[in-house]
C-alpha cells in the first residue's frame, strides 16, 4: 500500500479535543523530568567553565580536586577520544574544550562528588592555565580579514576569497535576471538589518542521569528531543556499541530545537565510567544561557524592486549569520526560506556562516528562517508605505501558490498561503480602528517541515484495547494526537488507546523530534501500523468465516463481510477478535518503519497591533492574530497552542530578548532577570485561525505546525512599531532604549 | 536524461551551469552520476543533499524514482528545530 | 556547619527533616522529601517554577531556606488534589489545554490557587499580573489565563 494511497476526508476522532494522557501527571507534580530521577549511590556532577571568551588551555591541574574527600572522579578533554565524524567531534569539543576555550562558559573540566557542596569545592581546586587570546563576538567584525580566528581550517571549498578564516561556508540560491528585474521596478528599496541571538528559553534546564557499569553497559536518562540521536552521539564519543547504551527520554520541559543535541550527557557518562557510580548533572540557568542554545545572530541586506501597482520585479538578500564557535548550516535554511512566500521572476539570496567566540548555535524553531524573513517582510512593508499600497493586497498579488517555482528551486505543490492571506483580509482584526501611538503590522511566515526516520509499534491487547510504542519525545501533545489517529483508523474510542515513548532498546531508530515532523511522520507511521494490524485481524476473521481475506472489510472497529456475495456474518468487534487471538494464531500487532518524505511546507500570516509609549519607548502588543495552514488539525487545541506559543516566542525576539556581550567578550545577561522572555502581563490574548489545506503527502492531510509560528512575529512587530512611531526600524530587539533613540531622532 | 537544477553556490563545480543533465532513474544513481561527472560536487554530496522531485522534498531516499520529465532540484540537507 | 533539625507541615502532614543551614527549601522538598513537583528553572526567583506557599504566602522555594520552614505550613502542587479528586484548576488546565511541556505547570497552579484565595473573581489583567512571575515558554499564556478564569467561575459556583 502506498503511503498516500488512501485519503480520508471525514473524521470521527481526528479534529476533536480529548484530554492529553500526560495531563494528570503534569498537574499533580508526578511527571518525571530530567532532574527528577535518582539512582542508588548517585553522585553529583558539576562542570567547570571558561571565564574567558577565547583562550588556549596550556594545562589543567586536577590533583587538588581529586585529593578532596568525597570527590570520586574528575574529567577533562584528556578523558575523551577523537571521534572520526567531524560533526560528532564538534559536539564533543563543545561538551569539553580541547586545547582552546572557544567562548565564555565553554566547559573545561568536570567533577563527580558525593554532594553538591563537595563538587562545587572541587571545581574551585582545579587549576587551569589559560593563555588569553583576542576574541570576536560580532558577525561583521568576525568576517573581516585580520579578525581573531576562532577555529582555523574549517572553511568549505565554496567560500569566496576576501574573508577571514571565520567564514566557513557560503551558499547561493535563486533564479532569473536580477538586473532586468530591478530595471522594471518603479521603486527599489535596499536596507540593512541586524537581529540578536536569542535563546530557546525552555524552563527546564538540561539534566541527565548516567550510569555506566564496568562491563561496558550504560544507561542514560535525560531530557532530550531525541533519545536515539543522543545514543548515536554518546556511543560514538564513548566508544560504545549502540546496543550497550540505553537512552530513556524523560518528560521534556520544553525544547524548541535546543534539546536536539547534547551538552552534558557525554560528560556524565565519562564521570560515571571513571567513578563506577551513577552521576547526575543538572545545569544551572547561568550554564544554560552561557553554554547551550542560542540561535544565530544576523546581519543582513535586502533589496526589493516593486512596480507602482505592487508587483515585485526582483529581490535580493545577503545574509551573514554567526552560529558561535563551530561551523553551522543554518544560514542555508535562511537563504532558502527568505523569499519563499513570493512568486518571483528574479531572486537571489547569498548567505555566509561565520565563526565567533560565542556558544555553538543550536536549532531554534524554524532555524534560520525568522531573521531572513524579518528583513524581507520589513522591506516589503516599507515599499507598501512608499507606494501607498495595502500590505495584504501586495502579498496576495505576489503570493506563491501551487505551481509557483519557489525561491529555493522546487515547484510548490498545494500550499495554503493564499487562503491564509485571504483569511487575514476577511478577519475583523485587519480593519479594526487603531488608537493613538498605535500601529498595525503583518508578516508572512514559512517553514519547510520534515518527515524522517520513524518507527511505530501498535499492539492489540487481548481485551481489544491498543498500546502504541513510538520513539519521539512529546513536546506539544503528540501522545494525544497519535492516539487519536490510531483510534480514527481502527474505529475505536480514543480512550481505548495509550501511546508511550520508548527507550532506544525498544524500537528502531527514530529521528529527533524536530522539523515539525512528529504529528506528520509518527502519525503517518501509526496509521500504517494500524492498517497492518487491521489486515491481520481481517485475515483471522476470514479464516473463522471460511471466506477470502479480501471479502472482509474493517469498519467502525469491526470486521464485516464486504458485501452480500461474501456471505452473511455478524460483524466481529476488535474486542471479540482480540479475545480469541490465542486460538487464531497468537498476539496481533501492526508495525511500520519508514523514512517519511512529503511533509508539506507550512505558511502562516500574523497580524499585530502595538502601542509604543512615547515617554518610555516600551511597546505593548494590544492585539495579535495568527492565521496558519495546518493541513488537518488533529487536535485543534494543541495546534492553537503551537501557534500561540510560537507567536509569543517571536514577540519576545522582536521586543526584548538578546544575548548581550561586553567588550571583554563575556556574556552580560545569563539569567531570566536580564534576558527577558515575555511574561503573562506583557501580552494580549493570541487569537488563532486554523486553515486546513490538506497536505497531499499524508493520509489525513496533516502538515507540521510547530515551527512556522515563530517566523512572522519579528517583522509583524517591526512593521507595526515602525508604523506606530513613524520611523522604520532595522534592528531587533526593539527594546525601549532603541525605540526612544529612534523617536528622538525623528523630532 | 534528466535535468537537475543545482543551487547557485555549486555552480563553481559545474562549469558555471545551474542546470546539468545526468542519466539516472533514481536519487542514488543521480548522486553517483553527479559525483562522477562533476567531482567538485563531491564534498557537498558527502556533507548531505536533499532532492526535490516534482516539488516533494526527499531527504535521503536513494530509491526515489525519477521520471524523464520529473522536475529535479538538488537542495542542501536540512534539519529543523 | 552542622545540619539543622526542622519540624514543619507539608500539605497538611507533619514532616521532619535535617538540612544544611544554607540549603534552600526547594532542595529540601526535592532532594530530602521526594516532592519533585516544584521545579528549579533558574534558582534566582525569576521563573516561578518552584512556587509554593509558606504559611499561605506565595513564595519561590529557591529563595527560601529550608530552615525557615521550621514551624511553618508549606503547600506544594502535590497537595492540590484531594485524594483522587483534582482541584478545579488542575482539571481545567487539562480540559482547556493550558499546559504543554508541563514544567511550569506546578508553579502556575500553586500561584493561581493563591490568587483565587485572595481574589475569587479576578479580571484577565489581574490574572496576567499575578502570574507575571511564572514563566511559561510553550503556551503564550493565552490558554492558561482562560483556564484560570473557567476554574474561578467553577469555584465561585461550587
PDB file of C-alpha atoms in Angstrom, chain C residues 26-158:
ATOM      1  CA  UNK C  26      13.437  23.825  47.066  1.00  0.00           C
ATOM      2  CA  UNK C  27      16.389  21.468  47.544  1.00  0.00           C
ATOM      3  CA  UNK C  28      14.825  20.149  50.734  1.00  0.00           C
ATOM      4  CA  UNK C  29      11.496  19.481  49.046  1.00  0.00           C
ATOM      5  CA  UNK C  30      13.077  17.843  46.008  1.00  0.00           C
ATOM      6  CA  UNK C  31      16.074  16.027  47.445  1.00  0.00           C
ATOM      7  CA  UNK C  32      15.111  15.232  51.024  1.00  0.00           C
ATOM      8  CA  UNK C  33      11.312  14.906  50.970  1.00  0.00           C
ATOM      9  CA  UNK C  34      10.876  13.412  47.475  1.00  0.00           C
ATOM     10  CA  UNK C  35       8.468  16.184  46.441  1.00  0.00           C
ATOM     11  CA  UNK C  36       9.820  16.878  42.946  1.00  0.00           C
ATOM     12  CA  UNK C  37       6.701  18.672  41.711  1.00  0.00           C
ATOM     13  CA  UNK C  38       8.337  22.048  42.362  1.00  0.00           C
ATOM     14  CA  UNK C  39      10.948  22.603  39.642  1.00  0.00           C
ATOM     15  CA  UNK C  40      14.182  24.569  39.547  1.00  0.00           C
ATOM     16  CA  UNK C  41      14.063  26.664  36.401  1.00  0.00           C
ATOM     17  CA  UNK C  42      16.513  29.355  37.478  1.00  0.00           C
ATOM     18  CA  UNK C  43      17.393  29.238  41.173  1.00  0.00           C
ATOM     19  CA  UNK C  44      17.145  33.033  41.341  1.00  0.00           C
ATOM     20  CA  UNK C  45      13.436  33.655  41.792  1.00  0.00           C
ATOM     21  CA  UNK C  46      12.856  34.762  38.197  1.00  0.00           C
ATOM     22  CA  UNK C  47      10.846  31.898  36.722  1.00  0.00           C
ATOM     23  CA  UNK C  48       8.352  30.800  39.385  1.00  0.00           C
ATOM     24  CA  UNK C  49       8.607  27.081  38.552  1.00  0.00           C
ATOM     25  CA  UNK C  50       9.306  26.383  42.249  1.00  0.00           C
ATOM     26  CA  UNK C  51       6.307  28.382  43.566  1.00  0.00           C
ATOM     27  CA  UNK C  52       4.970  27.028  46.863  1.00  0.00           C
ATOM     28  CA  UNK C  53       3.093  28.591  49.743  1.00  0.00           C
ATOM     29  CA  UNK C  54       4.723  29.298  53.111  1.00  0.00           C
ATOM     30  CA  UNK C  55       2.093  29.971  55.779  1.00  0.00           C
ATOM     31  CA  UNK C  56      -0.314  30.804  52.966  1.00  0.00           C
ATOM     32  CA  UNK C  57       2.034  33.248  51.242  1.00  0.00           C
ATOM     33  CA  UNK C  58       3.194  32.560  47.691  1.00  0.00           C
ATOM     34  CA  UNK C  59       6.992  32.224  47.569  1.00  0.00           C
ATOM     35  CA  UNK C  60       9.736  30.914  45.320  1.00  0.00           C
ATOM     36  CA  UNK C  61      11.081  27.878  47.179  1.00  0.00           C
ATOM     37  CA  UNK C  62      14.523  28.580  45.706  1.00  0.00           C
ATOM     38  CA  UNK C  63      14.663  31.880  47.632  1.00  0.00           C
ATOM     39  CA  UNK C  64      13.591  30.399  50.982  1.00  0.00           C
ATOM     40  CA  UNK C  65      15.908  28.446  53.248  1.00  0.00           C
ATOM     41  CA  UNK C  66      14.852  25.005  54.371  1.00  0.00           C
ATOM     42  CA  UNK C  67      15.418  26.181  57.927  1.00  0.00           C
ATOM     43  CA  UNK C  68      12.736  28.848  57.501  1.00  0.00           C
ATOM     44  CA  UNK C  69      10.160  26.082  57.220  1.00  0.00           C
ATOM     45  CA  UNK C  70      10.529  25.335  60.931  1.00  0.00           C
ATOM     46  CA  UNK C  71       7.082  25.504  62.494  1.00  0.00           C
ATOM     47  CA  UNK C  72       5.583  26.708  59.236  1.00  0.00           C
ATOM     48  CA  UNK C  73       2.980  25.305  56.872  1.00  0.00           C
ATOM     49  CA  UNK C  74       4.161  24.536  53.361  1.00  0.00           C
ATOM     50  CA  UNK C  75       1.818  23.962  50.421  1.00  0.00           C
ATOM     51  CA  UNK C  76       3.059  22.385  47.166  1.00  0.00           C
ATOM     52  CA  UNK C  77       1.450  21.146  43.960  1.00  0.00           C
ATOM     53  CA  UNK C  78       1.373  17.654  45.432  1.00  0.00           C
ATOM     54  CA  UNK C  79      -1.207  18.926  47.942  1.00  0.00           C
ATOM     55  CA  UNK C  80      -3.611  20.471  45.427  1.00  0.00           C
ATOM     56  CA  UNK C  81      -5.774  17.441  44.737  1.00  0.00           C
ATOM     57  CA  UNK C  82      -7.911  15.861  47.426  1.00  0.00           C
ATOM     58  CA  UNK C  83      -7.470  12.124  47.153  1.00  0.00           C
ATOM     59  CA  UNK C  84      -8.357  11.221  43.586  1.00  0.00           C
ATOM     60  CA  UNK C  85     -10.339  14.442  43.176  1.00  0.00           C
ATOM     61  CA  UNK C  86      -8.456  17.080  41.194  1.00  0.00           C
ATOM     62  CA  UNK C  87      -8.617  20.755  42.177  1.00  0.00           C
ATOM     63  CA  UNK C  88     -10.735  22.731  39.652  1.00  0.00           C
ATOM     64  CA  UNK C  89      -7.559  24.476  38.464  1.00  0.00           C
ATOM     65  CA  UNK C  90      -5.955  21.127  37.738  1.00  0.00           C
ATOM     66  CA  UNK C  91      -8.912  19.680  35.858  1.00  0.00           C
ATOM     67  CA  UNK C  92      -9.434  22.863  33.855  1.00  0.00           C
ATOM     68  CA  UNK C  93      -5.762  23.107  32.913  1.00  0.00           C
ATOM     69  CA  UNK C  94      -6.077  19.647  31.329  1.00  0.00           C
ATOM     70  CA  UNK C  95      -9.516  20.261  29.824  1.00  0.00           C
ATOM     71  CA  UNK C  96      -8.536  23.589  28.254  1.00  0.00           C
ATOM     72  CA  UNK C  97      -5.035  22.672  27.097  1.00  0.00           C
ATOM     73  CA  UNK C  98      -3.359  25.174  29.418  1.00  0.00           C
ATOM     74  CA  UNK C  99      -0.192  23.112  29.571  1.00  0.00           C
ATOM     75  CA  UNK C 100       2.201  21.729  27.009  1.00  0.00           C
ATOM     76  CA  UNK C 101       5.544  20.571  28.388  1.00  0.00           C
ATOM     77  CA  UNK C 102       4.145  20.990  31.887  1.00  0.00           C
ATOM     78  CA  UNK C 103       7.324  22.015  33.664  1.00  0.00           C
ATOM     79  CA  UNK C 104       5.985  25.440  34.666  1.00  0.00           C
ATOM     80  CA  UNK C 105       2.555  23.987  35.466  1.00  0.00           C
ATOM     81  CA  UNK C 106       3.091  23.071  39.152  1.00  0.00           C
ATOM     82  CA  UNK C 107       4.268  26.606  39.936  1.00  0.00           C
ATOM     83  CA  UNK C 108       1.488  28.223  37.933  1.00  0.00           C
ATOM     84  CA  UNK C 109      -1.168  26.084  39.618  1.00  0.00           C
ATOM     85  CA  UNK C 110       0.123  26.936  43.096  1.00  0.00           C
ATOM     86  CA  UNK C 111       0.298  30.629  42.166  1.00  0.00           C
ATOM     87  CA  UNK C 112      -3.169  30.638  40.598  1.00  0.00           C
ATOM     88  CA  UNK C 113      -4.647  28.926  43.640  1.00  0.00           C
ATOM     89  CA  UNK C 114      -3.108  31.610  45.848  1.00  0.00           C
ATOM     90  CA  UNK C 115      -4.647  34.285  43.625  1.00  0.00           C
ATOM     91  CA  UNK C 116      -8.136  32.793  43.735  1.00  0.00           C
ATOM     92  CA  UNK C 117      -7.967  32.535  47.530  1.00  0.00           C
ATOM     93  CA  UNK C 118      -7.327  36.300  47.674  1.00  0.00           C
ATOM     94  CA  UNK C 119      -9.494  37.261  44.732  1.00  0.00           C
ATOM     95  CA  UNK C 120     -12.135  34.737  43.655  1.00  0.00           C
ATOM     96  CA  UNK C 121     -13.283  36.868  40.722  1.00  0.00           C
ATOM     97  CA  UNK C 122     -10.189  38.329  39.036  1.00  0.00           C
ATOM     98  CA  UNK C 123     -10.115  40.143  35.711  1.00  0.00           C
ATOM     99  CA  UNK C 124      -7.873  38.808  32.917  1.00  0.00           C
ATOM    100  CA  UNK C 125      -5.473  41.648  33.638  1.00  0.00           C
ATOM    101  CA  UNK C 126      -5.326  40.768  37.318  1.00  0.00           C
ATOM    102  CA  UNK C 127      -4.530  37.156  36.440  1.00  0.00           C
ATOM    103  CA  UNK C 128      -1.868  38.244  33.972  1.00  0.00           C
ATOM    104  CA  UNK C 129      -0.140  40.474  36.522  1.00  0.00           C
ATOM    105  CA  UNK C 130      -0.431  37.914  39.331  1.00  0.00           C
ATOM    106  CA  UNK C 131       1.166  35.258  37.110  1.00  0.00           C
ATOM    107  CA  UNK C 132       3.832  37.614  35.716  1.00  0.00           C
ATOM    108  CA  UNK C 133       6.371  35.904  37.956  1.00  0.00           C
ATOM    109  CA  UNK C 134       5.679  32.498  36.445  1.00  0.00           C
ATOM    110  CA  UNK C 135       7.389  31.993  33.106  1.00  0.00           C
ATOM    111  CA  UNK C 136       5.859  29.686  30.522  1.00  0.00           C
ATOM    112  CA  UNK C 137       7.663  29.253  27.204  1.00  0.00           C
ATOM    113  CA  UNK C 138       5.241  26.868  25.467  1.00  0.00           C
ATOM    114  CA  UNK C 139       1.740  28.288  25.592  1.00  0.00           C
ATOM    115  CA  UNK C 140       1.979  32.036  25.125  1.00  0.00           C
ATOM    116  CA  UNK C 141      -0.181  32.162  28.326  1.00  0.00           C
ATOM    117  CA  UNK C 142      -3.467  32.519  26.398  1.00  0.00           C
ATOM    118  CA  UNK C 143      -4.946  29.176  27.394  1.00  0.00           C
ATOM    119  CA  UNK C 144      -3.567  29.496  30.948  1.00  0.00           C
ATOM    120  CA  UNK C 145      -5.488  32.736  31.545  1.00  0.00           C
ATOM    121  CA  UNK C 146      -8.663  31.202  30.116  1.00  0.00           C
ATOM    122  CA  UNK C 147      -8.321  28.035  32.232  1.00  0.00           C
ATOM    123  CA  UNK C 148      -7.836  30.091  35.396  1.00  0.00           C
ATOM    124  CA  UNK C 149     -10.971  32.094  34.567  1.00  0.00           C
ATOM    125  CA  UNK C 150     -13.031  28.953  33.976  1.00  0.00           C
ATOM    126  CA  UNK C 151     -11.734  27.360  37.191  1.00  0.00           C
ATOM    127  CA  UNK C 152     -12.504  30.556  39.115  1.00  0.00           C
ATOM    128  CA  UNK C 153     -16.071  30.574  37.827  1.00  0.00           C
ATOM    129  CA  UNK C 154     -16.466  26.915  38.715  1.00  0.00           C
ATOM    130  CA  UNK C 155     -15.158  27.546  42.235  1.00  0.00           C
ATOM    131  CA  UNK C 156     -17.467  30.540  42.730  1.00  0.00           C
ATOM    132  CA  UNK C 157     -20.446  28.413  41.778  1.00  0.00           C
ATOM    133  CA  UNK C 158     -19.427  25.456  43.915  1.00  0.00           C
TER     134      UNK C 158
END
